[in-house]
PDB file of C-alpha atoms in Angstrom:
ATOM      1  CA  UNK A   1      20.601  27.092   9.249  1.00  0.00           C
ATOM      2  CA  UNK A   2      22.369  24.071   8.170  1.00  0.00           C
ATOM      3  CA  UNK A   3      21.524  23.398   4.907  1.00  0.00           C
ATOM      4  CA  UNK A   4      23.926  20.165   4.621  1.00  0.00           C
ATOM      5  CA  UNK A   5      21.861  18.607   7.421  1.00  0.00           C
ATOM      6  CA  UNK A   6      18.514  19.865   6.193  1.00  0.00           C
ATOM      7  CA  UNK A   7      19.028  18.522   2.882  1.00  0.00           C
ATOM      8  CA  UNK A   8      20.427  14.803   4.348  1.00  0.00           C
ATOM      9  CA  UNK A   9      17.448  14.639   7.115  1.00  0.00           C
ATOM     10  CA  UNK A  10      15.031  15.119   3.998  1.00  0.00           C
ATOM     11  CA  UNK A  11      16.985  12.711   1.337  1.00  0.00           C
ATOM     12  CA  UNK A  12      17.491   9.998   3.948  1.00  0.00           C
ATOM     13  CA  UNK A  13      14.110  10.101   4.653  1.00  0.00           C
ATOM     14  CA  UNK A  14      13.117   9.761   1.462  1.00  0.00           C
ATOM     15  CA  UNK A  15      15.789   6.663   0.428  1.00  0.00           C
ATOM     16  CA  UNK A  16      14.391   4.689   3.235  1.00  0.00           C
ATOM     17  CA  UNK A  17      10.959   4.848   2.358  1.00  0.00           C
ATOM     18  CA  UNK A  18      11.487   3.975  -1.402  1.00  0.00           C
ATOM     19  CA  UNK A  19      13.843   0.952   0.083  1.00  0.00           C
ATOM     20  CA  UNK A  20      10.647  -0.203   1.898  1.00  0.00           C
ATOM     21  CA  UNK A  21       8.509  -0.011  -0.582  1.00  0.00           C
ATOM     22  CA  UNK A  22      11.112  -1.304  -2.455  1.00  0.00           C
ATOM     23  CA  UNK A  23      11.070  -4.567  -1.240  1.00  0.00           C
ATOM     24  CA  UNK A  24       7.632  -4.371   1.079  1.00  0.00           C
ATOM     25  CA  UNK A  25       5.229  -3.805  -1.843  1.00  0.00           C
ATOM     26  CA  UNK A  26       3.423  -7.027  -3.339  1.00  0.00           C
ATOM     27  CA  UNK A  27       3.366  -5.759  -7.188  1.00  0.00           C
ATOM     28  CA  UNK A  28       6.899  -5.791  -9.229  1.00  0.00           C
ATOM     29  CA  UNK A  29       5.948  -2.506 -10.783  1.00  0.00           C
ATOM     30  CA  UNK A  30       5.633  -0.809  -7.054  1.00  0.00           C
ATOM     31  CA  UNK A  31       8.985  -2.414  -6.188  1.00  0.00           C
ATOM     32  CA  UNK A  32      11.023  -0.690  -9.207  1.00  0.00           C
ATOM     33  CA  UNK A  33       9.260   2.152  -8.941  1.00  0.00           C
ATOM     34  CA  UNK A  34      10.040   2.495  -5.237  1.00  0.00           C
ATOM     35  CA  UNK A  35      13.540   1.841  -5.833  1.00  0.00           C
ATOM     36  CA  UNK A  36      13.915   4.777  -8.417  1.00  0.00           C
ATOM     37  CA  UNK A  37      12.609   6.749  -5.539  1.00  0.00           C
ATOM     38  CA  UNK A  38      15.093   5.323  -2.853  1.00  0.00           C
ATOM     39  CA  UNK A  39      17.771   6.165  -5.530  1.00  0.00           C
ATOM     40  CA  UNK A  40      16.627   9.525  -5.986  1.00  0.00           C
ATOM     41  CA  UNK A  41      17.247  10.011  -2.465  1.00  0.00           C
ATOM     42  CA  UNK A  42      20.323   8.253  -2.263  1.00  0.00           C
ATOM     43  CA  UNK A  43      21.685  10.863  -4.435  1.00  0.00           C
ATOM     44  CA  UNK A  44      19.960  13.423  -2.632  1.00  0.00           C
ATOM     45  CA  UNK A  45      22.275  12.250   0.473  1.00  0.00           C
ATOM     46  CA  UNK A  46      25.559  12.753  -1.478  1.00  0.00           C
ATOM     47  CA  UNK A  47      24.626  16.129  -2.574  1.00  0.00           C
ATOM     48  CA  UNK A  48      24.391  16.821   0.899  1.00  0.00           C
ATOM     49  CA  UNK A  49      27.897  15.332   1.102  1.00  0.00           C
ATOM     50  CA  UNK A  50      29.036  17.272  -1.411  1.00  0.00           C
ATOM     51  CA  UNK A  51      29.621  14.746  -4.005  1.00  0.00           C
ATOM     52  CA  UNK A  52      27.550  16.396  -6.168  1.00  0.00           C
ATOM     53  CA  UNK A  53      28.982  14.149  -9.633  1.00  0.00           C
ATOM     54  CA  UNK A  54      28.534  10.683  -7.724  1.00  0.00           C
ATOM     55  CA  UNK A  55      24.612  12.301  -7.511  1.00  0.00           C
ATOM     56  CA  UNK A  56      24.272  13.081 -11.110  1.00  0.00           C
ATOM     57  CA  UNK A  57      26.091   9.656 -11.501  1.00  0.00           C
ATOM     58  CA  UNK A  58      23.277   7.954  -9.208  1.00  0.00           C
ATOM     59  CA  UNK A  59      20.439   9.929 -10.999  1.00  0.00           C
ATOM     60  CA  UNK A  60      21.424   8.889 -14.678  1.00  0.00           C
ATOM     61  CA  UNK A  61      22.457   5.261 -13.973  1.00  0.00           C
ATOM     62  CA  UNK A  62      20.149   3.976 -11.219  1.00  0.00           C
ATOM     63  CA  UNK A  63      17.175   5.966 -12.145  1.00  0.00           C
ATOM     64  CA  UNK A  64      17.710   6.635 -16.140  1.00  0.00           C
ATOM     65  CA  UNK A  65      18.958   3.646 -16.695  1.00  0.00           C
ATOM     66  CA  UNK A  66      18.550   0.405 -13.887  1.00  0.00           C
ATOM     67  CA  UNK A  67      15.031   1.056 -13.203  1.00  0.00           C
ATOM     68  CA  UNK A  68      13.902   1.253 -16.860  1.00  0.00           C
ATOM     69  CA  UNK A  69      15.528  -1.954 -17.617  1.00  0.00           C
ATOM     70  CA  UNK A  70      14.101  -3.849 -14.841  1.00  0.00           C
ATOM     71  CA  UNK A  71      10.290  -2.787 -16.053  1.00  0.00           C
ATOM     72  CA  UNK A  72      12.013  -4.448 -19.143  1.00  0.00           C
ATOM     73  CA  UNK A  73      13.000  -7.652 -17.751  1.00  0.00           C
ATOM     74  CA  UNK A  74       9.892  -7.430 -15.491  1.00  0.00           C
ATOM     75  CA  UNK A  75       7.665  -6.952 -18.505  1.00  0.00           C
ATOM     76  CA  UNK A  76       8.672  -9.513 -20.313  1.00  0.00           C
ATOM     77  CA  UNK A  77       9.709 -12.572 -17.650  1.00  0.00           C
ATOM     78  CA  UNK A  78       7.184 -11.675 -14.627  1.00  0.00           C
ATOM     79  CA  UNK A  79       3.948 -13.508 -14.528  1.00  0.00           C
ATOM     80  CA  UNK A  80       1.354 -10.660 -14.460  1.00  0.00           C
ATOM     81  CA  UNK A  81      -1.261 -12.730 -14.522  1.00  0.00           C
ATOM     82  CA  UNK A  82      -0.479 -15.000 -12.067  1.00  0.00           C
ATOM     83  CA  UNK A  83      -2.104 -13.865  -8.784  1.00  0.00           C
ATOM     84  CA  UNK A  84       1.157 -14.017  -5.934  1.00  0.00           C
ATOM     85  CA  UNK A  85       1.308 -16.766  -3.470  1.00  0.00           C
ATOM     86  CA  UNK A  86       0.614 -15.919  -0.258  1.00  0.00           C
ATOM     87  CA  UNK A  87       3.523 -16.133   2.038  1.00  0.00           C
ATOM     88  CA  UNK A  88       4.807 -17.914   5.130  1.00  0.00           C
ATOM     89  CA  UNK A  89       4.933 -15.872   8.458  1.00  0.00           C
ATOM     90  CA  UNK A  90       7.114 -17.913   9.537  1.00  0.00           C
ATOM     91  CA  UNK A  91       9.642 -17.325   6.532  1.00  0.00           C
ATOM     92  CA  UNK A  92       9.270 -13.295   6.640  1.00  0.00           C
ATOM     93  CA  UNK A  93      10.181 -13.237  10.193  1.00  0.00           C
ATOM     94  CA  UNK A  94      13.193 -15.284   9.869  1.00  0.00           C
ATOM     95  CA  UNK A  95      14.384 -12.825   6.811  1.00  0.00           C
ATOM     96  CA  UNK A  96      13.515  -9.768   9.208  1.00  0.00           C
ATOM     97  CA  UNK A  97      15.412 -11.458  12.249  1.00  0.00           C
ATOM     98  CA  UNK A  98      18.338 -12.113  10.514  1.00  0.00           C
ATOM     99  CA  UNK A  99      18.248  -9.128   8.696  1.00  0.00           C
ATOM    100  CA  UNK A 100      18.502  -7.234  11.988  1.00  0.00           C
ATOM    101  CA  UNK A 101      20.743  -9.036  13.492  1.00  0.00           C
ATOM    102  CA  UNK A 102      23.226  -8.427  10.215  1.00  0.00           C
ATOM    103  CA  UNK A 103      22.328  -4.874  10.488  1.00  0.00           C
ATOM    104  CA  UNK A 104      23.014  -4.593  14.331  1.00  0.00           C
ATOM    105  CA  UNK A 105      26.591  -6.270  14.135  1.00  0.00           C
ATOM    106  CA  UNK A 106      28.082  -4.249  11.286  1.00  0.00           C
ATOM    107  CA  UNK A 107      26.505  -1.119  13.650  1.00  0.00           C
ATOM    108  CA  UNK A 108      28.200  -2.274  16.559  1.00  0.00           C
ATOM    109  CA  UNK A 109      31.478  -3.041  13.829  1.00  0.00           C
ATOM    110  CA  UNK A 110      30.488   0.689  13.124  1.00  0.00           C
ATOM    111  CA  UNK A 111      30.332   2.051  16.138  1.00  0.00           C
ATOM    112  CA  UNK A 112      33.310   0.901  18.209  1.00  0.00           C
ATOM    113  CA  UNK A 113      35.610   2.669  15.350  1.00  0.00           C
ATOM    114  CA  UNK A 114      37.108   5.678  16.381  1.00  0.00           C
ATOM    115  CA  UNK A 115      36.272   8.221  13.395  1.00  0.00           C
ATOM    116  CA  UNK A 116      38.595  10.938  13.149  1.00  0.00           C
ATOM    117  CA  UNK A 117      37.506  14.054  11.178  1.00  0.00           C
ATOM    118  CA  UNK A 118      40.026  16.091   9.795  1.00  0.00           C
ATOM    119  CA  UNK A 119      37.825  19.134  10.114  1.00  0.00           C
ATOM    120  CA  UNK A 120      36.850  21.114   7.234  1.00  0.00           C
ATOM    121  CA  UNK A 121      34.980  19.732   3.891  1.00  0.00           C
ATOM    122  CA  UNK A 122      37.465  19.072   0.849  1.00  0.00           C
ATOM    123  CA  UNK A 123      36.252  20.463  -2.188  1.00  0.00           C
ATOM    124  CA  UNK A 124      35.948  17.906  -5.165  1.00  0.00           C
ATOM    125  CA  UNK A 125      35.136  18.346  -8.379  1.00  0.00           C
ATOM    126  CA  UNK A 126      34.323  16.135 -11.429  1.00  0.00           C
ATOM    127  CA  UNK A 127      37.818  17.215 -12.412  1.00  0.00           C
ATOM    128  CA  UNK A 128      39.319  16.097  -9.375  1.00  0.00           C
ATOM    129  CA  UNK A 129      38.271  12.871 -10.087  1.00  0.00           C
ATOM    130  CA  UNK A 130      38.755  12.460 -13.673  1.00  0.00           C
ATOM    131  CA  UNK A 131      42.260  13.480 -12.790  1.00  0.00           C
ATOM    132  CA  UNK A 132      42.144  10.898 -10.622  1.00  0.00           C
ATOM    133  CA  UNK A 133      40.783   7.778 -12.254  1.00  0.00           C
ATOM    134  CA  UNK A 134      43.146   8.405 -14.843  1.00  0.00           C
ATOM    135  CA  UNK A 135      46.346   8.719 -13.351  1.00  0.00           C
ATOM    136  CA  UNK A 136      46.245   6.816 -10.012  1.00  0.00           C
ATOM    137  CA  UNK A 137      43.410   4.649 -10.412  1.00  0.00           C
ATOM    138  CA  UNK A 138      43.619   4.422 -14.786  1.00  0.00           C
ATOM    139  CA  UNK A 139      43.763  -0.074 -14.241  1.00  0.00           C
ATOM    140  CA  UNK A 140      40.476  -0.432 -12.576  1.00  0.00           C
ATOM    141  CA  UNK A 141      39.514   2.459 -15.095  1.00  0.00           C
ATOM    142  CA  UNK A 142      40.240  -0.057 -17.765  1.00  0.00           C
ATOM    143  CA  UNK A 143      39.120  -2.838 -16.106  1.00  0.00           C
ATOM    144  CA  UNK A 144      35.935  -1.341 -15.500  1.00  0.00           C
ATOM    145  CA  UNK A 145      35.345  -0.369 -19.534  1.00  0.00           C
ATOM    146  CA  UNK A 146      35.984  -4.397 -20.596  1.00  0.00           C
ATOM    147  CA  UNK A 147      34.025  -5.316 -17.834  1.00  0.00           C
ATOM    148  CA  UNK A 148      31.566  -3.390 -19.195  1.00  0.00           C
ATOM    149  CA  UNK A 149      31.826  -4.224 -22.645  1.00  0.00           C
ATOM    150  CA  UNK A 150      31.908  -8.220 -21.940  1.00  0.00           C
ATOM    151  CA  UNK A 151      28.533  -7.593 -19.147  1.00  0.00           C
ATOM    152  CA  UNK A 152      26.556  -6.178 -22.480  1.00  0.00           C
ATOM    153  CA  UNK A 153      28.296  -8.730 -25.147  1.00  0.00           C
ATOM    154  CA  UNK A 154      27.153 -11.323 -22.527  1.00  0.00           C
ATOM    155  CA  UNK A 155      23.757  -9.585 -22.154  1.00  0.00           C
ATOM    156  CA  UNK A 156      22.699  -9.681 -26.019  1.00  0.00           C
ATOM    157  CA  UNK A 157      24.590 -13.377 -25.858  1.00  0.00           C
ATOM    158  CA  UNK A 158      22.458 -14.834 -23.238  1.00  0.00           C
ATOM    159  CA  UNK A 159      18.795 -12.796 -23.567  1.00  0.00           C
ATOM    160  CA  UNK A 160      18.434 -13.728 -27.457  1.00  0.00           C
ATOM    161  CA  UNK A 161      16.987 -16.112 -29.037  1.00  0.00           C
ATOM    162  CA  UNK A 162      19.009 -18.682 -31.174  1.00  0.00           C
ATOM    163  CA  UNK A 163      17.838 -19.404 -34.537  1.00  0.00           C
ATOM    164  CA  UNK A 164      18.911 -22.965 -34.260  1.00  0.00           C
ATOM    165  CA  UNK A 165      16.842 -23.967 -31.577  1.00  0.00           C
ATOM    166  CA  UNK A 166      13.813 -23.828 -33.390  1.00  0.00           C
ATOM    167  CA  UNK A 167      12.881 -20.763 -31.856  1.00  0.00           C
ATOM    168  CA  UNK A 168      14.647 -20.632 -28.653  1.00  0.00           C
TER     169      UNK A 168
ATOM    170  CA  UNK B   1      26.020  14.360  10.188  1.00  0.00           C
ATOM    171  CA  UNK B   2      29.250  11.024  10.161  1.00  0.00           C
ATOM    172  CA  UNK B   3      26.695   9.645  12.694  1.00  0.00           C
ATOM    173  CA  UNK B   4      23.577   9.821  10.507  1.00  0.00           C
ATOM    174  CA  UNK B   5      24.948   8.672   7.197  1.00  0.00           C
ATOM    175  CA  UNK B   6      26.943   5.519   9.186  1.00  0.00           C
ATOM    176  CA  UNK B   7      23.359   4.958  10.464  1.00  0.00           C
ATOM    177  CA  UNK B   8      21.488   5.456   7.206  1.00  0.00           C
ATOM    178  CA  UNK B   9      23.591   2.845   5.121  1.00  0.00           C
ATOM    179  CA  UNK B  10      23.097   0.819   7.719  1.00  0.00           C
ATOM    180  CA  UNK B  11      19.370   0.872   7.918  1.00  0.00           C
ATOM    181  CA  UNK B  12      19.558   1.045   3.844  1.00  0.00           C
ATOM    182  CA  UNK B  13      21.866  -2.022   4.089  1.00  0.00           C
ATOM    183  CA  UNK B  14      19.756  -3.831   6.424  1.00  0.00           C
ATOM    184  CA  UNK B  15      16.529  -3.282   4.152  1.00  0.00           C
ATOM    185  CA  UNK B  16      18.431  -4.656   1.512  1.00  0.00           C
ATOM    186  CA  UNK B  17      19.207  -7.899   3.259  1.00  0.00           C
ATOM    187  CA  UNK B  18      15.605  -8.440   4.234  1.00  0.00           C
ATOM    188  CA  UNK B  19      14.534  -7.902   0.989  1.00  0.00           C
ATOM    189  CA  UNK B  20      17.192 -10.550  -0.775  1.00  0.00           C
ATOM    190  CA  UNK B  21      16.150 -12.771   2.293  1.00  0.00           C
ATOM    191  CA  UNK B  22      12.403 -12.613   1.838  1.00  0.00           C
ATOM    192  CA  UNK B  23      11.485 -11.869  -1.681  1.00  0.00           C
ATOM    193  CA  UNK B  24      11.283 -14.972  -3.832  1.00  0.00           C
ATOM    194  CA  UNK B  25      10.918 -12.914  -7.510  1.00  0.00           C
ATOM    195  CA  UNK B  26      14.415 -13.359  -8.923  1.00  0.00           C
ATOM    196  CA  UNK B  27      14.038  -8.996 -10.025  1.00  0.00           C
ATOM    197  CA  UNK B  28      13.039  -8.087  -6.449  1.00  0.00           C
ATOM    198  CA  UNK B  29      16.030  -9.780  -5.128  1.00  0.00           C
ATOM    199  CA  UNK B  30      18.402  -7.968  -7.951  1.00  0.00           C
ATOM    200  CA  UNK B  31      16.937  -4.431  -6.319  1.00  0.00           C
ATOM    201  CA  UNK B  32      17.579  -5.544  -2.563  1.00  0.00           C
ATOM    202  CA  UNK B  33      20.976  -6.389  -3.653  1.00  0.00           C
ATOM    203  CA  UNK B  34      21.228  -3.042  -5.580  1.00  0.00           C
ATOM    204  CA  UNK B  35      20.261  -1.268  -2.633  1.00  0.00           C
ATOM    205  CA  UNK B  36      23.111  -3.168  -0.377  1.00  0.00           C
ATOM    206  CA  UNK B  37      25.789  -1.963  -2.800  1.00  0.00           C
ATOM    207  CA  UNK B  38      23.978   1.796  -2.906  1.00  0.00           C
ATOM    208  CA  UNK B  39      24.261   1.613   0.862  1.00  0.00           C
ATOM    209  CA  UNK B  40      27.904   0.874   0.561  1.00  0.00           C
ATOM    210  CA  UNK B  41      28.849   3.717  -1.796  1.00  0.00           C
ATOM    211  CA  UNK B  42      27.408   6.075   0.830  1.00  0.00           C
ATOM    212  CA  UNK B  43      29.174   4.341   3.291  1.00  0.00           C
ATOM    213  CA  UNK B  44      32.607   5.068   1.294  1.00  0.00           C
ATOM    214  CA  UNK B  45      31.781   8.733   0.680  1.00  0.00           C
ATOM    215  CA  UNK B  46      30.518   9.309   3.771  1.00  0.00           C
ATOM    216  CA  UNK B  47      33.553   8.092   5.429  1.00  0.00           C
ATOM    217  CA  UNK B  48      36.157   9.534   2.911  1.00  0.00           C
ATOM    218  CA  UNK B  49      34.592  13.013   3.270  1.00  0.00           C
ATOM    219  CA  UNK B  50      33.883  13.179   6.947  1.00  0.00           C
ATOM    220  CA  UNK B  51      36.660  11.008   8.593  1.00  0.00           C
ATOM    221  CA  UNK B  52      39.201  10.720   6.219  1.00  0.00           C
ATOM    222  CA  UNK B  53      41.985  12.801   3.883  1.00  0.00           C
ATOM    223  CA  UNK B  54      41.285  11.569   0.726  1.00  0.00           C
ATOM    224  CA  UNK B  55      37.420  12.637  -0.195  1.00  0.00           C
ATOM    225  CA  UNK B  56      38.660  12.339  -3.955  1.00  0.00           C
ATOM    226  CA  UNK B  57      39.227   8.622  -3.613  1.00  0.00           C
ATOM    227  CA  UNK B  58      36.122   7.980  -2.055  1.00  0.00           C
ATOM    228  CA  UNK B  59      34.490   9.016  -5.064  1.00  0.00           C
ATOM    229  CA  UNK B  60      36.363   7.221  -7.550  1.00  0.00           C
ATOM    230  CA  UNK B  61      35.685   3.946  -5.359  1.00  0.00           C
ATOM    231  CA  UNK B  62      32.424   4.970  -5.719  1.00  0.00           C
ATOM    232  CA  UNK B  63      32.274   5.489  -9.605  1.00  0.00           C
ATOM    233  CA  UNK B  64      33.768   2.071 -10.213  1.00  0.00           C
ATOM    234  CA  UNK B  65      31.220   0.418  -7.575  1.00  0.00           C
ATOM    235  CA  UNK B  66      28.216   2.115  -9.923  1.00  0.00           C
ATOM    236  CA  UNK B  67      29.999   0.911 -12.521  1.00  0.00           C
ATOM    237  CA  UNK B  68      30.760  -3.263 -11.599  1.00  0.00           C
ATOM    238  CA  UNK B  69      26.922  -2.835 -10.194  1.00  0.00           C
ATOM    239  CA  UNK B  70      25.555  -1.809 -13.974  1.00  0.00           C
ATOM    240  CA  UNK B  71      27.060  -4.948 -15.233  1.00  0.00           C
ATOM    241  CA  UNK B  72      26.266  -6.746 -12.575  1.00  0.00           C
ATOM    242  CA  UNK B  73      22.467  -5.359 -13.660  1.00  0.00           C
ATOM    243  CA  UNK B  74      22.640  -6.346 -17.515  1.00  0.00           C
ATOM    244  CA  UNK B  75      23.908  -9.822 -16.985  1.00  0.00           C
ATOM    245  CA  UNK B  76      21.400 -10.262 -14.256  1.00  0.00           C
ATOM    246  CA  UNK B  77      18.424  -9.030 -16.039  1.00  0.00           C
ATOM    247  CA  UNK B  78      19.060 -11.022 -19.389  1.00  0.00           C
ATOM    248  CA  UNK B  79      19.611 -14.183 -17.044  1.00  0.00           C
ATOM    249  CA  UNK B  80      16.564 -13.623 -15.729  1.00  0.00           C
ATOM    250  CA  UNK B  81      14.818 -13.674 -19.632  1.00  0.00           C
ATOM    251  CA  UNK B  82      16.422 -16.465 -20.321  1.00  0.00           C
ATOM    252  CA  UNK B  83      15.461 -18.176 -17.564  1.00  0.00           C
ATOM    253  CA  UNK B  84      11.776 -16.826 -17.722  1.00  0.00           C
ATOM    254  CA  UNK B  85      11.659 -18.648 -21.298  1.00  0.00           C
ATOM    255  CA  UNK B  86      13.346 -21.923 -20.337  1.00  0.00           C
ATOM    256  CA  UNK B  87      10.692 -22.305 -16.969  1.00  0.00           C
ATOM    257  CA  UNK B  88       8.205 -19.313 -17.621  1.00  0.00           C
ATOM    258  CA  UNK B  89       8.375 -18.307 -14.140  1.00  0.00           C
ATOM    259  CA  UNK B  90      11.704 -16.604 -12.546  1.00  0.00           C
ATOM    260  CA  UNK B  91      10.149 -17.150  -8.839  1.00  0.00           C
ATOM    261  CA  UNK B  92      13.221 -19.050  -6.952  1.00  0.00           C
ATOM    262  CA  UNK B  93      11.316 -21.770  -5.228  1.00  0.00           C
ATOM    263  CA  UNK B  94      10.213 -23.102  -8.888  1.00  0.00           C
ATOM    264  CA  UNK B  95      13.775 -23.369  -9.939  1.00  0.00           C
ATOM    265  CA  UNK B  96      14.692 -26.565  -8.565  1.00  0.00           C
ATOM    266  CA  UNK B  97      16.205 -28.592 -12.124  1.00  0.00           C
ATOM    267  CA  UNK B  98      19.676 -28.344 -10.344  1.00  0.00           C
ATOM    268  CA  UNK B  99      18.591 -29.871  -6.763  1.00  0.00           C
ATOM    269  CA  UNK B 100      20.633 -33.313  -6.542  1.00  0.00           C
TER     270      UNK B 100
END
């Protein structure tokens, strides 16, 4: 049996159902919750690729650590109380149209490349890769760390409030 | 299994788009544009590992796509605070002040 495929099939499965609920569901609580279920399966789909650090990667960041600060953010800037609006038809059918018709080009884009496999599955570790990011790739390495240091001085910058404003 | 994941990001993609398109809560639209970028890190290691020589760099493309996207998250969610206490509502059609 192939497990590879088993275990895709499954995680696939899984990822697109959270992304639906993801962005079908009416409450802002189902929606993040959903989407730490589509992530869960997202990583559940590079296990089956083998890229089992970019999983563990996926698990801690997107689940451990995006989801929990968007019940943050949606805890203390979403109106709860207010009841939701209803929407137009008209408007969700124009998002789905267009939506399709992005998806169906870059599938055609996909699809008309000729894919060669090389045959066999490389091994990679998390070695592999730390090797990697810092000897060929040790720039954006850097570039990533101040980018991530100015995102969360930015972050405390812009989310607190100033004691000169009176209040704000 | 090149086939399936090129069509899974694709359908993950395409979710994602609908959801930026039709949502009008400023955090639903951050996760439909989180699950665009998720789509395209499986695209990368999908194609690095099955079609390509390099799987290694695939992942590191990867890694620093998680990585821009986590900024990309904290910026984006203290906006959104900020915003919530300057209008008390982050739904998009109600933020209009800049409309000429």
């Amino acid at each position: 049996m192939n497990w590879a495929g088993a275990v895709f099939g499954v995680s696939a499965a899984i990822a697109l159902l959270g992304a639906l609920g993801a962005v079908g569901f009416r409450s802002i609580f189902h929606n993040i919750l959903s989407f730490a279920l589509a992530m869960l399966g997202v990583a559940g789909v590079f296990l089956s690729l083998g890229s089992d650090f970019i999983a563990v990667v996926f698990v801690l960041v997107y689940v451990g650590a995006v989801a929990i600060a968007m019940v943050y953010a949606a805890m203390l800037s979403y109106p709860l109380d207010h009841p939701p609006r209803p929407r137009s038809r008209w408007k969700v059918l124009g998002a789905a149209g267009f939506a399709g018709v992005g998806a169906g080009a870059i599938w055609l884009v996909l699809r008309s490349a000729v894919w060669i496999s090389p045959g066999g599955r490389p091994e990679v570790s998390a070695a592999h890769i730390g090797v990697r990011l810092l000897r060929d790739y040790v720039l954006a390495f850097e570039l990533i760390s101040v980018l991530l240091v100015v995102a969360m001085m930015g972050a405390m910058v812009v989310a607190r409030r100033s004691r000169v404003g009176g209040g704000r | 299994m090149l086939h399936g994941c090129l069509v899974f990001s694709t359908l993950l993609f395409g979710i994602g788009l609908y959801g930026l398109l039709q949502r009008r809560s400023l955090v639903a639209m951050l996760i439909a544009i989180e699950l665009m970028i998720a789509a395209v890190s499986v695209n990368v290691v999908a194609l690095t590992t099955l079609a390509g020589r390099d799987a290694t760099m695939g992942q590191v493309v990867a890694l620093i796509l998680v990585g821009v996207a986590a900024a990309e998250t904290a910026i984006a969610l203290s906006l959104f605070v900020a915003i919530h206490r300057e209008s008390t509502s982050i739904d998009v059609e109600t933020l209009s002040e800049l409309k000429g």
